[in-house]
Amino acid sequence: MSTTITQAMILSAGKGTRLRPLTLTTPKPLVEVGGQPLIVWHIKALKQAGITDITINVSWLADKLLNAIGDGSQYGVTIHWSIEPEEPLETAGGIKMALATGKLKDQPFILVNGDVWTPFDFAQLSQLQLNDSQAYLLLTDQATHNPTGDFALENGKVKVEGTPKYTFAGISVMSPRLLDTVKAGETAPLAPLLKQAMQAGLVMGDLLSEAWVDVGTLERLENLNQKLSANK
């Protein structure tokens, strides 16, 4: 039986308040980076890695996102839209809704934050074996906006305590089992579930070596665009 990971979810339901006024009329995933919407970078990178089954959760300005991206056929992928209420369900709630409605199959999936940019090759994750672990996280030491970091790494395991601490890069592989305690339709954050799994030794991880930017503010967006146009 093939254990290749064949599906991914891109988290795109946030309002992008730190990117206002841009995001008052443009959903954050459609903000342009290097001449194309941020979310298109992810879709193309996933397709390149052979991941063509992609779920995207949406809430704020959902219609604009659906109209721009469509069913994914223009990128050679199949997109399943998971449309959330006006107040998003947070990360764990959003994933659970996608699982409960069959948009995500009940098997491991790649999870990507819609507001990070990186040239990372997702093919590195498609053969990942979670075995008994519930998640695999990529961490980064490039988050200057988060100098204290989130988690520590020790022998391939992600820990809540320890030094040095790195920032979660917003790229991971998840097992649906991580969401077992979340009810469909519930608003629930992901961090407490991950921390619980870490305490039980069920979260693997690694350090991302590629360039990485959390495109969370207008200043970071401008800096990234300048860098990308200088490298053209």
PDB file of C-alpha atoms in Angstrom:
ATOM      1  CA  MET A   1       0.000   0.000   0.000  1.00  0.00           C
ATOM      2  CA  SER A   2       1.367   3.416  -0.957  1.00  0.00           C
ATOM      3  CA  THR A   3       1.961   5.749   1.952  1.00  0.00           C
ATOM      4  CA  THR A   4       2.610   8.797  -0.219  1.00  0.00           C
ATOM      5  CA  ILE A   5       0.840  11.905   1.087  1.00  0.00           C
ATOM      6  CA  THR A   6      -1.535  13.037  -1.638  1.00  0.00           C
ATOM      7  CA  GLN A   7      -3.517  15.880  -0.049  1.00  0.00           C
ATOM      8  CA  ALA A   8      -2.880  19.307   1.438  1.00  0.00           C
ATOM      9  CA  MET A   9      -4.800  22.062   3.185  1.00  0.00           C
ATOM     10  CA  ILE A  10      -3.985  25.769   2.854  1.00  0.00           C
ATOM     11  CA  LEU A  11      -5.225  27.902   5.754  1.00  0.00           C
ATOM     12  CA  SER A  12      -6.810  31.024   4.274  1.00  0.00           C
ATOM     13  CA  ALA A  13      -9.696  32.049   6.526  1.00  0.00           C
ATOM     14  CA  GLY A  14      -8.008  34.894   8.436  1.00  0.00           C
ATOM     15  CA  LYS A  15      -8.936  38.545   7.994  1.00  0.00           C
ATOM     16  CA  GLY A  16      -5.333  39.742   7.637  1.00  0.00           C
ATOM     17  CA  THR A  17      -5.936  42.716   9.916  1.00  0.00           C
ATOM     18  CA  ARG A  18      -2.210  43.598  10.094  1.00  0.00           C
ATOM     19  CA  LEU A  19      -2.163  44.072   6.311  1.00  0.00           C
ATOM     20  CA  ARG A  20      -4.938  46.666   6.290  1.00  0.00           C
ATOM     21  CA  PRO A  21      -5.944  48.745   4.362  1.00  0.00           C
ATOM     22  CA  LEU A  22      -4.858  46.274   1.645  1.00  0.00           C
ATOM     23  CA  THR A  23      -6.947  43.437   3.099  1.00  0.00           C
ATOM     24  CA  LEU A  24     -10.125  45.474   3.511  1.00  0.00           C
ATOM     25  CA  THR A  25     -10.848  44.748  -0.154  1.00  0.00           C
ATOM     26  CA  THR A  26      -8.397  41.922  -0.979  1.00  0.00           C
ATOM     27  CA  PRO A  27      -8.326  38.626   0.936  1.00  0.00           C
ATOM     28  CA  LYS A  28      -4.836  38.087   2.371  1.00  0.00           C
ATOM     29  CA  PRO A  29      -4.092  34.999   0.186  1.00  0.00           C
ATOM     30  CA  LEU A  30      -4.594  37.147  -2.938  1.00  0.00           C
ATOM     31  CA  VAL A  31      -2.050  39.769  -1.865  1.00  0.00           C
ATOM     32  CA  GLU A  32       0.613  39.795  -4.578  1.00  0.00           C
ATOM     33  CA  VAL A  33       4.140  38.612  -3.873  1.00  0.00           C
ATOM     34  CA  GLY A  34       6.651  38.731  -6.697  1.00  0.00           C
ATOM     35  CA  GLY A  35       3.890  39.343  -9.251  1.00  0.00           C
ATOM     36  CA  GLN A  36       1.487  36.559  -8.252  1.00  0.00           C
ATOM     37  CA  PRO A  37      -0.955  35.993  -5.363  1.00  0.00           C
ATOM     38  CA  LEU A  38       0.624  34.446  -2.284  1.00  0.00           C
ATOM     39  CA  ILE A  39      -1.736  31.473  -2.409  1.00  0.00           C
ATOM     40  CA  VAL A  40      -0.753  30.734  -6.025  1.00  0.00           C
ATOM     41  CA  TRP A  41       2.861  30.210  -4.885  1.00  0.00           C
ATOM     42  CA  HIS A  42       1.595  27.451  -2.580  1.00  0.00           C
ATOM     43  CA  ILE A  43      -0.727  25.878  -5.152  1.00  0.00           C
ATOM     44  CA  LYS A  44       2.043  25.729  -7.777  1.00  0.00           C
ATOM     45  CA  ALA A  45       4.599  24.392  -5.280  1.00  0.00           C
ATOM     46  CA  LEU A  46       2.208  21.656  -4.123  1.00  0.00           C
ATOM     47  CA  LYS A  47       1.406  20.723  -7.724  1.00  0.00           C
ATOM     48  CA  GLN A  48       5.139  20.545  -8.501  1.00  0.00           C
ATOM     49  CA  ALA A  49       5.489  18.079  -5.617  1.00  0.00           C
ATOM     50  CA  GLY A  50       2.675  15.909  -7.000  1.00  0.00           C
ATOM     51  CA  ILE A  51       0.065  17.086  -4.462  1.00  0.00           C
ATOM     52  CA  THR A  52      -3.004  17.853  -6.563  1.00  0.00           C
ATOM     53  CA  ASP A  53      -5.787  17.359  -3.986  1.00  0.00           C
ATOM     54  CA  ILE A  54      -5.952  20.700  -2.135  1.00  0.00           C
ATOM     55  CA  THR A  55      -8.466  21.960   0.422  1.00  0.00           C
ATOM     56  CA  ILE A  56      -8.626  25.694   1.141  1.00  0.00           C
ATOM     57  CA  ASN A  57     -10.639  27.095   4.030  1.00  0.00           C
ATOM     58  CA  VAL A  58     -12.104  30.555   3.542  1.00  0.00           C
ATOM     59  CA  SER A  59     -14.211  33.066   5.419  1.00  0.00           C
ATOM     60  CA  TRP A  60     -13.281  36.753   4.955  1.00  0.00           C
ATOM     61  CA  LEU A  61     -13.989  37.953   1.354  1.00  0.00           C
ATOM     62  CA  ALA A  62     -14.472  34.290   0.386  1.00  0.00           C
ATOM     63  CA  ASP A  63     -16.212  35.112  -2.930  1.00  0.00           C
ATOM     64  CA  LYS A  64     -13.189  37.043  -4.210  1.00  0.00           C
ATOM     65  CA  LEU A  65     -10.921  34.103  -3.436  1.00  0.00           C
ATOM     66  CA  LEU A  66     -13.248  31.577  -5.071  1.00  0.00           C
ATOM     67  CA  ASN A  67     -13.614  33.732  -8.180  1.00  0.00           C
ATOM     68  CA  ALA A  68      -9.860  34.241  -8.539  1.00  0.00           C
ATOM     69  CA  ILE A  69      -8.755  30.634  -7.965  1.00  0.00           C
ATOM     70  CA  GLY A  70     -11.806  28.634  -9.068  1.00  0.00           C
ATOM     71  CA  ASP A  71     -11.740  24.840  -9.028  1.00  0.00           C
ATOM     72  CA  GLY A  72      -7.967  24.699  -9.452  1.00  0.00           C
ATOM     73  CA  SER A  73      -8.049  23.393 -13.034  1.00  0.00           C
ATOM     74  CA  GLN A  74      -6.058  26.404 -14.306  1.00  0.00           C
ATOM     75  CA  TYR A  75      -3.200  25.148 -12.078  1.00  0.00           C
ATOM     76  CA  GLY A  76      -3.697  21.439 -12.781  1.00  0.00           C
ATOM     77  CA  VAL A  77      -5.042  20.678  -9.296  1.00  0.00           C
ATOM     78  CA  THR A  78      -8.407  19.944  -7.685  1.00  0.00           C
ATOM     79  CA  ILE A  79      -9.453  22.481  -5.076  1.00  0.00           C
ATOM     80  CA  HIS A  80     -12.043  21.730  -2.381  1.00  0.00           C
ATOM     81  CA  TRP A  81     -13.342  24.926  -0.781  1.00  0.00           C
ATOM     82  CA  SER A  82     -14.251  24.721   2.895  1.00  0.00           C
ATOM     83  CA  ILE A  83     -16.373  27.803   3.538  1.00  0.00           C
ATOM     84  CA  GLU A  84     -16.506  28.842   7.185  1.00  0.00           C
ATOM     85  CA  PRO A  85     -18.887  31.190   9.014  1.00  0.00           C
ATOM     86  CA  GLU A  86     -18.178  34.926   9.091  1.00  0.00           C
ATOM     87  CA  GLU A  87     -16.199  34.362  12.294  1.00  0.00           C
ATOM     88  CA  PRO A  88     -13.586  31.743  11.323  1.00  0.00           C
ATOM     89  CA  LEU A  89     -13.363  28.510  13.332  1.00  0.00           C
ATOM     90  CA  GLU A  90      -9.640  28.986  14.100  1.00  0.00           C
ATOM     91  CA  THR A  91      -7.076  26.493  12.857  1.00  0.00           C
ATOM     92  CA  ALA A  92      -8.126  23.251  14.560  1.00  0.00           C
ATOM     93  CA  GLY A  93     -11.820  24.041  14.046  1.00  0.00           C
ATOM     94  CA  GLY A  94     -11.220  24.788  10.368  1.00  0.00           C
ATOM     95  CA  ILE A  95      -9.310  21.540   9.818  1.00  0.00           C
ATOM     96  CA  LYS A  96     -11.975  19.534  11.678  1.00  0.00           C
ATOM     97  CA  MET A  97     -14.724  21.036   9.500  1.00  0.00           C
ATOM     98  CA  ALA A  98     -12.792  20.070   6.355  1.00  0.00           C
ATOM     99  CA  LEU A  99     -12.411  16.506   7.688  1.00  0.00           C
ATOM    100  CA  ALA A 100     -16.034  16.249   8.850  1.00  0.00           C
ATOM    101  CA  THR A 101     -17.364  17.364   5.456  1.00  0.00           C
ATOM    102  CA  GLY A 102     -15.089  14.982   3.534  1.00  0.00           C
ATOM    103  CA  LYS A 103     -13.063  17.748   1.873  1.00  0.00           C
ATOM    104  CA  LEU A 104      -9.996  16.254   3.567  1.00  0.00           C
ATOM    105  CA  LYS A 105      -9.709  12.468   3.536  1.00  0.00           C
ATOM    106  CA  ASP A 106      -9.102  10.664   6.809  1.00  0.00           C
ATOM    107  CA  GLN A 107      -5.372  10.309   6.235  1.00  0.00           C
ATOM    108  CA  PRO A 108      -2.250  12.451   6.789  1.00  0.00           C
ATOM    109  CA  PHE A 109      -2.112  15.766   4.941  1.00  0.00           C
ATOM    110  CA  ILE A 110       0.296  18.651   4.402  1.00  0.00           C
ATOM    111  CA  LEU A 111      -0.867  21.820   6.172  1.00  0.00           C
ATOM    112  CA  VAL A 112       0.302  25.250   4.989  1.00  0.00           C
ATOM    113  CA  ASN A 113      -0.370  28.692   6.442  1.00  0.00           C
ATOM    114  CA  GLY A 114      -1.644  30.847   3.594  1.00  0.00           C
ATOM    115  CA  ASP A 115       0.403  33.846   4.736  1.00  0.00           C
ATOM    116  CA  VAL A 116       3.947  32.461   4.638  1.00  0.00           C
ATOM    117  CA  TRP A 117       6.296  32.599   1.663  1.00  0.00           C
ATOM    118  CA  THR A 118       9.131  30.145   1.026  1.00  0.00           C
ATOM    119  CA  PRO A 119      10.679  28.362  -1.979  1.00  0.00           C
ATOM    120  CA  PHE A 120      10.514  25.108   0.047  1.00  0.00           C
ATOM    121  CA  ASP A 121      10.065  21.933  -2.040  1.00  0.00           C
ATOM    122  CA  PHE A 122       6.967  20.126  -0.725  1.00  0.00           C
ATOM    123  CA  ALA A 123       8.189  16.889  -2.333  1.00  0.00           C
ATOM    124  CA  GLN A 124      10.347  16.577   0.805  1.00  0.00           C
ATOM    125  CA  LEU A 125       7.139  15.935   2.761  1.00  0.00           C
ATOM    126  CA  SER A 126       5.200  13.702   0.367  1.00  0.00           C
ATOM    127  CA  GLN A 127       6.996  10.515   1.475  1.00  0.00           C
ATOM    128  CA  LEU A 128       7.034  11.398   5.177  1.00  0.00           C
ATOM    129  CA  GLN A 129       6.016   8.567   7.506  1.00  0.00           C
ATOM    130  CA  LEU A 130       4.256   9.830  10.621  1.00  0.00           C
ATOM    131  CA  ASN A 131       4.039   6.299  12.080  1.00  0.00           C
ATOM    132  CA  ASP A 132       2.719   6.815  15.631  1.00  0.00           C
ATOM    133  CA  SER A 133       3.371  10.565  15.628  1.00  0.00           C
ATOM    134  CA  GLN A 134       0.462  12.967  15.213  1.00  0.00           C
ATOM    135  CA  ALA A 135       2.335  15.801  13.502  1.00  0.00           C
ATOM    136  CA  TYR A 136       5.581  16.845  11.856  1.00  0.00           C
ATOM    137  CA  LEU A 137       6.436  20.555  12.034  1.00  0.00           C
ATOM    138  CA  LEU A 138       8.950  22.645  10.147  1.00  0.00           C
ATOM    139  CA  LEU A 139      10.523  25.297  12.362  1.00  0.00           C
ATOM    140  CA  THR A 140      12.543  28.344  11.331  1.00  0.00           C
ATOM    141  CA  ASP A 141      15.212  30.537  12.889  1.00  0.00           C
ATOM    142  CA  GLN A 142      14.410  33.376  10.448  1.00  0.00           C
ATOM    143  CA  ALA A 143      11.457  34.919  12.297  1.00  0.00           C
ATOM    144  CA  THR A 144      12.996  38.186  13.472  1.00  0.00           C
ATOM    145  CA  HIS A 145       9.519  39.337  14.603  1.00  0.00           C
ATOM    146  CA  ASN A 146       9.369  36.415  17.083  1.00  0.00           C
ATOM    147  CA  PRO A 147      12.810  36.433  18.745  1.00  0.00           C
ATOM    148  CA  THR A 148      11.771  34.186  21.645  1.00  0.00           C
ATOM    149  CA  GLY A 149      10.526  31.450  19.279  1.00  0.00           C
ATOM    150  CA  ASP A 150       7.782  28.872  19.840  1.00  0.00           C
ATOM    151  CA  PHE A 151       9.252  25.401  20.300  1.00  0.00           C
ATOM    152  CA  ALA A 152      12.522  23.549  20.812  1.00  0.00           C
ATOM    153  CA  LEU A 153      13.938  20.684  18.721  1.00  0.00           C
ATOM    154  CA  GLU A 154      15.598  17.685  20.297  1.00  0.00           C
ATOM    155  CA  ASN A 155      16.663  14.589  18.336  1.00  0.00           C
ATOM    156  CA  GLY A 156      13.954  15.120  15.713  1.00  0.00           C
ATOM    157  CA  LYS A 157      11.204  15.719  18.304  1.00  0.00           C
ATOM    158  CA  VAL A 158       9.489  19.068  18.832  1.00  0.00           C
ATOM    159  CA  LYS A 159       9.317  20.090  22.495  1.00  0.00           C
ATOM    160  CA  VAL A 160       7.430  22.793  24.371  1.00  0.00           C
ATOM    161  CA  GLU A 161      10.416  23.416  26.661  1.00  0.00           C
ATOM    162  CA  GLY A 162      14.099  23.689  25.815  1.00  0.00           C
ATOM    163  CA  THR A 163      16.614  25.978  24.113  1.00  0.00           C
ATOM    164  CA  PRO A 164      17.187  27.259  21.559  1.00  0.00           C
ATOM    165  CA  LYS A 165      13.601  27.913  20.589  1.00  0.00           C
ATOM    166  CA  TYR A 166      12.518  28.233  16.963  1.00  0.00           C
ATOM    167  CA  THR A 167       9.377  29.627  15.319  1.00  0.00           C
ATOM    168  CA  PHE A 168       6.787  27.323  13.741  1.00  0.00           C
ATOM    169  CA  ALA A 169       7.145  27.998   9.999  1.00  0.00           C
ATOM    170  CA  GLY A 170       3.482  27.306   9.210  1.00  0.00           C
ATOM    171  CA  ILE A 171       4.302  24.152   7.213  1.00  0.00           C
ATOM    172  CA  SER A 172       3.544  20.740   8.652  1.00  0.00           C
ATOM    173  CA  VAL A 173       2.196  17.258   8.112  1.00  0.00           C
ATOM    174  CA  MET A 174      -0.769  16.373  10.311  1.00  0.00           C
ATOM    175  CA  SER A 175      -2.555  13.190  11.234  1.00  0.00           C
ATOM    176  CA  PRO A 176      -6.350  13.550  11.540  1.00  0.00           C
ATOM    177  CA  ARG A 177      -5.913  11.836  14.946  1.00  0.00           C
ATOM    178  CA  LEU A 178      -4.542  15.108  16.322  1.00  0.00           C
ATOM    179  CA  LEU A 179      -8.074  16.537  15.935  1.00  0.00           C
ATOM    180  CA  ASP A 180      -9.927  13.652  17.635  1.00  0.00           C
ATOM    181  CA  THR A 181     -11.047  15.782  20.584  1.00  0.00           C
ATOM    182  CA  VAL A 182     -12.398  18.638  18.414  1.00  0.00           C
ATOM    183  CA  LYS A 183     -16.086  18.547  17.478  1.00  0.00           C
ATOM    184  CA  ALA A 184     -17.233  19.429  13.966  1.00  0.00           C
ATOM    185  CA  GLY A 185     -18.313  23.090  13.878  1.00  0.00           C
ATOM    186  CA  GLU A 186     -16.387  23.935  17.048  1.00  0.00           C
ATOM    187  CA  THR A 187     -14.091  26.983  17.180  1.00  0.00           C
ATOM    188  CA  ALA A 188     -10.749  25.643  18.366  1.00  0.00           C
ATOM    189  CA  PRO A 189      -7.103  26.742  18.113  1.00  0.00           C
ATOM    190  CA  LEU A 190      -4.404  24.289  17.050  1.00  0.00           C
ATOM    191  CA  ALA A 191      -1.596  25.267  19.444  1.00  0.00           C
ATOM    192  CA  PRO A 192      -3.022  23.597  22.602  1.00  0.00           C
ATOM    193  CA  LEU A 193      -3.509  20.313  20.698  1.00  0.00           C
ATOM    194  CA  LEU A 194       0.040  20.441  19.364  1.00  0.00           C
ATOM    195  CA  LYS A 195       1.468  21.193  22.822  1.00  0.00           C
ATOM    196  CA  GLN A 196      -0.458  18.272  24.306  1.00  0.00           C
ATOM    197  CA  ALA A 197       0.902  15.968  21.592  1.00  0.00           C
ATOM    198  CA  MET A 198       4.437  17.340  22.187  1.00  0.00           C
ATOM    199  CA  GLN A 199       4.211  16.518  25.901  1.00  0.00           C
ATOM    200  CA  ALA A 200       3.363  12.945  24.858  1.00  0.00           C
ATOM    201  CA  GLY A 201       6.347  12.846  22.459  1.00  0.00           C
ATOM    202  CA  LEU A 202       4.087  12.597  19.405  1.00  0.00           C
ATOM    203  CA  VAL A 203       5.392  15.554  17.361  1.00  0.00           C
ATOM    204  CA  MET A 204       8.384  15.240  15.045  1.00  0.00           C
ATOM    205  CA  GLY A 205      10.108  18.163  13.378  1.00  0.00           C
ATOM    206  CA  ASP A 206      13.010  19.692  11.542  1.00  0.00           C
ATOM    207  CA  LEU A 207      14.565  23.069  10.824  1.00  0.00           C
ATOM    208  CA  LEU A 208      13.634  24.716   7.517  1.00  0.00           C
ATOM    209  CA  SER A 209      16.800  25.605   5.617  1.00  0.00           C
ATOM    210  CA  GLU A 210      15.122  27.575   2.801  1.00  0.00           C
ATOM    211  CA  ALA A 211      14.325  31.296   2.873  1.00  0.00           C
ATOM    212  CA  TRP A 212      11.109  32.052   4.733  1.00  0.00           C
ATOM    213  CA  VAL A 213       8.919  35.111   5.373  1.00  0.00           C
ATOM    214  CA  ASP A 214       5.724  35.503   7.380  1.00  0.00           C
ATOM    215  CA  VAL A 215       3.997  38.039   5.127  1.00  0.00           C
ATOM    216  CA  GLY A 216       2.020  39.401   8.066  1.00  0.00           C
ATOM    217  CA  THR A 217       2.640  43.141   7.830  1.00  0.00           C
ATOM    218  CA  LEU A 218       2.818  45.740   5.063  1.00  0.00           C
ATOM    219  CA  GLU A 219       6.503  46.313   5.852  1.00  0.00           C
ATOM    220  CA  ARG A 220       7.398  42.608   5.487  1.00  0.00           C
ATOM    221  CA  LEU A 221       5.353  42.386   2.282  1.00  0.00           C
ATOM    222  CA  GLU A 222       7.215  45.371   0.813  1.00  0.00           C
ATOM    223  CA  ASN A 223      10.628  43.987   1.854  1.00  0.00           C
ATOM    224  CA  LEU A 224       9.858  40.611   0.280  1.00  0.00           C
ATOM    225  CA  ASN A 225       8.668  42.166  -2.971  1.00  0.00           C
ATOM    226  CA  GLN A 226      11.822  44.285  -3.157  1.00  0.00           C
ATOM    227  CA  LYS A 227      14.002  41.196  -2.590  1.00  0.00           C
ATOM    228  CA  LEU A 228      12.172  39.153  -5.237  1.00  0.00           C
ATOM    229  CA  SER A 229      12.306  41.905  -7.863  1.00  0.00           C
ATOM    230  CA  ALA A 230      16.034  42.408  -7.154  1.00  0.00           C
ATOM    231  CA  ASN A 231      16.611  38.678  -7.764  1.00  0.00           C
ATOM    232  CA  LYS A 232      14.757  38.579 -11.091  1.00  0.00           C
TER     233      LYS A 232
END
